[in-house]
Amino acid sequence: MGSGNTEGTGRLRSAWTAAEVNLAAAVCAAQFAVAAAVWWVGTFDDDDHGAGLGGGLAAFGLLCLLVFGPPLLAGLGLLHAVTCTMPAAALARRRARGPETAWHLALVLLLGAVWAALAVVLLHLAPTGTGTLLLAVSGVLPALALARARRRERLTGRPPEERRVWLRSALLALGACVLVVAAGTVGLATGLIREYEPPKLGADRLTGVWRGDHGAVLRLRAGGRAELSAVPAQPEFEDVTTKEFTRCDGTGKWFLDTAGRYDPYADGPSTGRRDGVVVRVGDCGHDTYWTIGGTEAHPELFVLFGDPDAGDLRVLRRG
């Protein structure tokens, strides 16, 4: 009987079993959910460029998240399992020597590094960015979960149950996400996480060349002269809420507005949200208010054409 169990276990461990693939997918889906929650909390101190989701649009977005989020995470978990966790498990089972779990961990790290490198090339992720590093180590938890499940299977003779695996993963992910969001909320309330504050730039810091998409170049000269090449501008005789804009070439004037007098989304001069640069070109469009954003080290000028909840954002950065 002992020999039969050994042979059966050997056959079981020589292939990808449905139970193992299911477990790896569930664990990976859970960690993706927690990573998304951490990412969201990390945006608390990011520049939202004056855009946001509110009212009915926010409710619709939350509904979509609740409906489509779980199957999307499950699909991503399954994709990760069959492209990283399980190939590494199959190779680890054919090891020459050494513990299988150590080989599995080493191989999922190697495969994770390969996928992270592809993401850097194809998705233009930063090589040392948080997303790249998380992708590189994303197979560690599923590999550890498989090792634990194998030990338990050897003791009990039963593989992990599909429904129980997904239920436990969902509950753990939900609890971890709630803790992450709660910690972020407490961090904001206590000042441990500082809300974003735009930089304060004087005219001397604003002069220079600013570049954007589609070849947009804005040169702000000392003395208030502006030179434009394919720079987005508010269209003339159009409502401020329109997403339409024109692209201007030529010369004009610019000046710094620190009171929000020309900000089309401000309630009045005393409630201007941010400093901005007003660019005025006589024969091309209307005055355009370029809001100052970014950071002291990497400032930006941006304008949001249309509704703040779903407008068309255009950004210029120092060239």
Coordinates of C-alpha atoms in Angstrom, one line a residue:
M1 CA 0.0 0.0 0.0
G2 CA 2.9 2.3 0.8
S3 CA 4.4 1.7 -2.6
G4 CA 1.1 2.4 -4.3
N5 CA 0.8 5.7 -2.5
T6 CA 4.3 6.7 -3.5
E7 CA 3.6 5.9 -7.2
G8 CA 0.3 7.7 -7.1
T9 CA 1.9 10.7 -5.5
G10 CA 4.7 10.6 -8.0
R11 CA 2.2 10.7 -10.9
L12 CA 0.3 13.5 -9.2
R13 CA 3.4 15.6 -8.7
S14 CA 4.7 15.0 -12.3
A15 CA 2.0 17.1 -14.0
W16 CA 0.0 20.3 -13.5
T17 CA -2.9 19.2 -11.4
A18 CA -6.1 21.2 -11.6
A19 CA -6.0 21.7 -7.8
E20 CA -2.5 23.2 -7.9
V21 CA -3.3 25.5 -10.8
N22 CA -6.5 26.6 -9.0
L23 CA -4.6 27.3 -5.8
A24 CA -1.9 29.3 -7.6
A25 CA -4.5 31.4 -9.4
A26 CA -6.5 32.1 -6.3
V27 CA -3.4 33.2 -4.3
C28 CA -2.2 35.4 -7.2
A29 CA -5.6 37.0 -7.6
A30 CA -5.7 37.9 -3.9
Q31 CA -2.2 39.5 -4.0
F32 CA -3.2 41.5 -7.1
A33 CA -6.2 42.8 -5.2
V34 CA -4.1 43.9 -2.3
A35 CA -1.5 45.4 -4.6
A36 CA -4.2 47.5 -6.3
A37 CA -5.4 48.7 -2.8
V38 CA -1.8 49.7 -1.9
W39 CA -1.4 51.5 -5.3
W40 CA -4.6 53.4 -4.7
V41 CA -3.5 54.5 -1.3
G42 CA -0.2 55.5 -2.8
T43 CA -2.1 58.0 -5.1
F44 CA -3.3 60.0 -2.1
D45 CA -0.3 62.3 -2.5
D46 CA -0.2 62.4 -6.3
D47 CA -1.2 65.2 -8.5
D48 CA -4.7 64.5 -9.9
H49 CA -4.4 67.4 -12.4
G50 CA -7.7 68.8 -11.3
A51 CA -9.5 65.7 -12.6
G52 CA -11.6 63.3 -10.6
L53 CA -14.6 61.1 -10.4
G54 CA -17.6 62.3 -8.6
G55 CA -21.3 62.0 -8.3
G56 CA -23.0 59.5 -10.6
L57 CA -19.7 58.8 -12.5
A58 CA -18.1 57.7 -9.2
A59 CA -21.1 55.4 -8.4
F60 CA -20.9 53.9 -11.8
G61 CA -17.2 53.3 -11.5
L62 CA -17.7 51.6 -8.1
L63 CA -20.4 49.4 -9.6
C64 CA -18.2 48.4 -12.4
L65 CA -15.4 47.6 -10.0
L66 CA -17.7 45.4 -7.9
V67 CA -19.1 43.6 -10.9
F68 CA -16.1 43.2 -13.1
G69 CA -13.3 43.3 -10.6
P70 CA -13.5 39.8 -9.2
P71 CA -13.6 38.0 -12.5
L72 CA -10.8 40.2 -13.9
L73 CA -8.6 39.4 -10.9
A74 CA -9.4 35.7 -11.3
G75 CA -8.5 35.8 -14.9
L76 CA -5.2 37.6 -14.1
G77 CA -4.5 35.1 -11.4
L78 CA -5.0 32.2 -13.8
L79 CA -2.9 33.9 -16.5
H80 CA -0.1 34.3 -13.9
A81 CA -0.4 30.7 -12.8
V82 CA 0.0 29.2 -16.3
T83 CA 2.8 31.6 -17.4
C84 CA 4.9 31.8 -14.2
T85 CA 4.0 29.7 -11.2
M86 CA 3.2 26.4 -12.8
P87 CA 6.0 26.4 -15.4
A88 CA 8.5 27.0 -12.6
A89 CA 6.8 24.2 -10.6
A90 CA 7.2 21.8 -13.5
L91 CA 10.9 22.6 -13.9
A92 CA 11.5 22.4 -10.1
R93 CA 10.1 18.9 -10.0
R94 CA 12.8 17.8 -12.5
R95 CA 15.6 19.3 -10.4
A96 CA 18.9 17.4 -10.2
R97 CA 19.3 17.9 -6.5
G98 CA 18.2 20.1 -3.6
P99 CA 14.8 20.9 -2.1
E100 CA 12.0 21.4 -4.6
T101 CA 10.6 24.4 -2.8
A102 CA 13.9 26.3 -3.1
W103 CA 14.1 25.5 -6.8
H104 CA 10.6 26.6 -7.3
L105 CA 11.2 29.9 -5.6
A106 CA 14.4 30.5 -7.6
L107 CA 12.6 29.7 -10.8
V108 CA 9.6 31.9 -10.2
L109 CA 11.9 34.7 -9.4
L110 CA 13.8 34.1 -12.7
L111 CA 10.5 33.9 -14.7
G112 CA 9.2 37.0 -12.9
A113 CA 12.3 38.9 -13.8
V114 CA 11.8 37.9 -17.5
W115 CA 8.2 39.1 -17.5
A116 CA 9.2 42.3 -15.7
A117 CA 11.8 43.0 -18.3
L118 CA 9.2 42.5 -21.0
A119 CA 6.9 44.9 -19.2
V120 CA 9.7 47.5 -19.1
V121 CA 10.2 47.2 -22.9
L122 CA 6.5 46.9 -24.0
L123 CA 4.7 49.0 -21.3
H124 CA 7.6 51.5 -20.6
L125 CA 7.6 50.7 -16.9
A126 CA 10.5 52.2 -14.9
P127 CA 13.2 49.4 -14.6
T128 CA 13.5 50.1 -10.8
G129 CA 9.9 51.2 -10.3
T130 CA 7.5 49.6 -7.7
G131 CA 5.4 48.0 -10.4
T132 CA 8.4 46.3 -12.1
L133 CA 9.7 45.0 -8.8
L134 CA 6.3 43.7 -7.7
L135 CA 5.9 41.9 -11.0
A136 CA 9.3 40.3 -10.6
V137 CA 8.4 38.8 -7.2
S138 CA 4.8 38.1 -7.9
G139 CA 5.4 34.3 -8.0
V140 CA 6.8 34.0 -4.5
L141 CA 3.5 33.9 -2.6
P142 CA 1.8 31.4 -5.0
A143 CA 5.0 29.2 -4.8
L144 CA 4.9 29.2 -1.0
A145 CA 1.2 28.4 -1.0
L146 CA 1.8 25.4 -3.3
A147 CA 4.6 24.2 -1.0
R148 CA 2.3 24.3 2.0
A149 CA -0.5 22.6 0.1
R150 CA 1.8 19.8 -1.0
R151 CA 2.9 19.2 2.6
R152 CA -0.7 19.1 3.7
E153 CA -1.6 16.8 0.9
R154 CA 1.1 14.3 1.9
L155 CA -0.3 14.3 5.4
T156 CA -4.0 14.1 4.6
G157 CA -4.0 12.6 1.1
R158 CA -6.5 15.3 -0.1
P159 CA -5.7 18.2 -2.5
P160 CA -7.1 21.6 -1.7
E161 CA -10.8 22.1 -2.5
E162 CA -11.6 24.6 -5.2
R163 CA -14.4 26.5 -3.5
R164 CA -12.6 26.7 -0.2
V165 CA -9.4 28.0 -1.8
W166 CA -11.2 30.8 -3.6
L167 CA -13.4 31.7 -0.6
R168 CA -10.4 31.9 1.7
S169 CA -8.4 33.9 -0.8
A170 CA -11.3 36.3 -1.3
L171 CA -11.8 36.8 2.4
L172 CA -8.1 37.3 3.0
A173 CA -7.8 39.8 0.1
L174 CA -10.9 41.7 1.3
G175 CA -9.6 41.9 4.9
A176 CA -6.2 43.0 3.7
C177 CA -7.7 45.7 1.4
V178 CA -9.8 47.0 4.2
L179 CA -6.8 47.3 6.4
V180 CA -4.7 49.0 3.7
V181 CA -7.5 51.6 3.0
A182 CA -8.0 52.2 6.7
A183 CA -4.3 52.7 7.3
G184 CA -4.2 55.2 4.4
T185 CA -7.2 57.0 5.7
V186 CA -5.6 57.2 9.2
G187 CA -2.4 58.4 7.6
L188 CA -4.2 61.2 5.9
A189 CA -6.0 62.2 9.0
T190 CA -2.9 62.2 11.1
G191 CA -0.6 63.8 8.6
L192 CA 1.6 60.7 8.1
I193 CA 0.6 60.8 4.5
R194 CA 0.7 64.3 3.1
E195 CA -1.8 65.4 0.5
Y196 CA -0.4 66.7 -2.7
E197 CA 0.7 70.4 -2.8
P198 CA 1.6 72.0 -6.1
P199 CA 4.9 73.8 -6.4
K200 CA 5.2 77.5 -6.2
L201 CA 7.1 78.8 -9.2
G202 CA 8.1 82.4 -9.9
A203 CA 8.4 83.9 -13.3
D204 CA 12.1 83.1 -13.4
R205 CA 11.4 79.3 -12.9
L206 CA 8.7 79.4 -15.6
T207 CA 10.7 80.9 -18.4
G208 CA 12.1 78.3 -20.7
V209 CA 10.9 75.6 -23.0
W210 CA 7.9 73.4 -22.3
R211 CA 7.1 70.4 -24.4
G212 CA 4.0 68.2 -24.8
D213 CA 2.5 65.5 -27.0
H214 CA 2.2 65.8 -30.8
G215 CA 5.2 68.1 -31.0
A216 CA 3.8 70.8 -28.8
V217 CA 6.4 73.4 -27.8
L218 CA 5.8 76.4 -25.6
R219 CA 8.6 78.9 -25.1
L220 CA 8.1 81.3 -22.3
R221 CA 10.5 84.2 -22.7
A222 CA 11.5 86.7 -20.0
G223 CA 9.4 89.9 -20.3
G224 CA 6.1 88.1 -21.1
R225 CA 6.7 86.9 -24.7
A226 CA 5.4 83.5 -25.7
E227 CA 6.2 81.4 -28.7
L228 CA 4.0 78.5 -29.6
S229 CA 4.2 75.5 -31.9
A230 CA 1.3 73.1 -32.0
V231 CA 0.3 74.1 -28.5
P232 CA -3.3 73.3 -27.4
A233 CA -5.4 76.3 -26.7
Q234 CA -9.0 77.1 -25.7
P235 CA -11.1 77.4 -28.9
E236 CA -12.5 80.8 -29.5
F237 CA -16.3 81.3 -28.9
E238 CA -16.6 77.9 -27.3
D239 CA -17.9 77.0 -23.8
V240 CA -15.3 76.2 -21.3
T241 CA -16.8 72.8 -20.7
T242 CA -16.1 71.6 -24.2
K243 CA -13.4 69.0 -24.8
E244 CA -12.6 70.5 -28.1
F245 CA -9.4 72.5 -28.5
T246 CA -7.3 74.1 -31.2
R247 CA -3.5 74.0 -31.7
C248 CA -1.8 77.3 -32.0
D249 CA 1.4 78.4 -33.7
G250 CA 2.9 81.8 -33.6
T251 CA 3.7 84.3 -30.9
G252 CA 1.8 85.9 -28.0
K253 CA 2.0 86.9 -24.4
W254 CA 2.1 85.1 -21.1
F255 CA 1.9 86.1 -17.4
L256 CA 1.7 84.4 -14.1
D257 CA -1.7 84.3 -12.3
T258 CA -1.4 83.6 -8.5
A259 CA -4.9 84.5 -7.6
G260 CA -6.9 82.2 -9.9
R261 CA -8.5 85.2 -11.7
Y262 CA -8.2 83.5 -15.1
D263 CA -8.8 79.9 -13.9
P264 CA -12.1 78.9 -15.7
Y265 CA -12.8 76.3 -13.0
A266 CA -12.3 78.6 -10.0
D267 CA -15.3 80.1 -8.2
G268 CA -13.7 83.5 -7.9
P269 CA -10.3 85.3 -7.5
S270 CA -10.0 84.3 -3.8
T271 CA -10.7 80.6 -4.4
G272 CA -8.3 79.9 -7.2
R273 CA -7.1 76.4 -6.7
R274 CA -3.6 76.8 -8.0
D275 CA -1.2 79.2 -9.6
G276 CA -1.2 79.2 -13.4
V277 CA 0.2 80.6 -16.5
V278 CA -2.1 82.5 -18.8
V279 CA -1.1 82.2 -22.5
R280 CA -2.7 84.7 -24.8
V281 CA -2.4 84.5 -28.6
G282 CA -4.2 87.2 -30.5
D283 CA -5.2 85.3 -33.7
C284 CA -5.5 81.7 -32.4
G285 CA -8.1 80.6 -29.9
H286 CA -8.9 82.1 -26.5
D287 CA -6.7 82.8 -23.5
T288 CA -5.5 79.4 -22.1
Y289 CA -4.9 78.9 -18.4
W290 CA -2.0 76.4 -17.9
T291 CA -2.1 75.3 -14.3
I292 CA 1.1 74.6 -12.5
G293 CA 1.6 71.0 -11.3
G294 CA 4.2 68.4 -10.9
T295 CA 6.9 68.9 -8.2
E296 CA 9.6 71.4 -7.5
A297 CA 12.2 69.2 -9.2
H298 CA 9.9 68.2 -12.1
P299 CA 7.3 70.9 -12.7
E300 CA 4.5 70.6 -15.2
L301 CA 2.0 72.9 -16.9
F302 CA -1.4 71.3 -17.7
V303 CA -4.8 72.3 -18.9
L304 CA -8.0 70.2 -18.7
F305 CA -10.3 70.8 -21.6
G306 CA -13.9 70.0 -20.8
D307 CA -15.6 68.5 -17.7
P308 CA -13.2 68.1 -14.7
D309 CA -14.6 64.6 -14.2
A310 CA -13.9 63.4 -17.7
G311 CA -12.0 66.0 -19.6
D312 CA -9.1 65.9 -22.1
L313 CA -5.9 66.5 -20.2
R314 CA -2.9 68.1 -21.9
V315 CA 0.4 68.3 -20.1
L316 CA 3.6 70.3 -20.9
R317 CA 6.9 69.4 -19.2
R318 CA 10.2 71.2 -19.2
G319 CA 12.1 70.4 -22.3

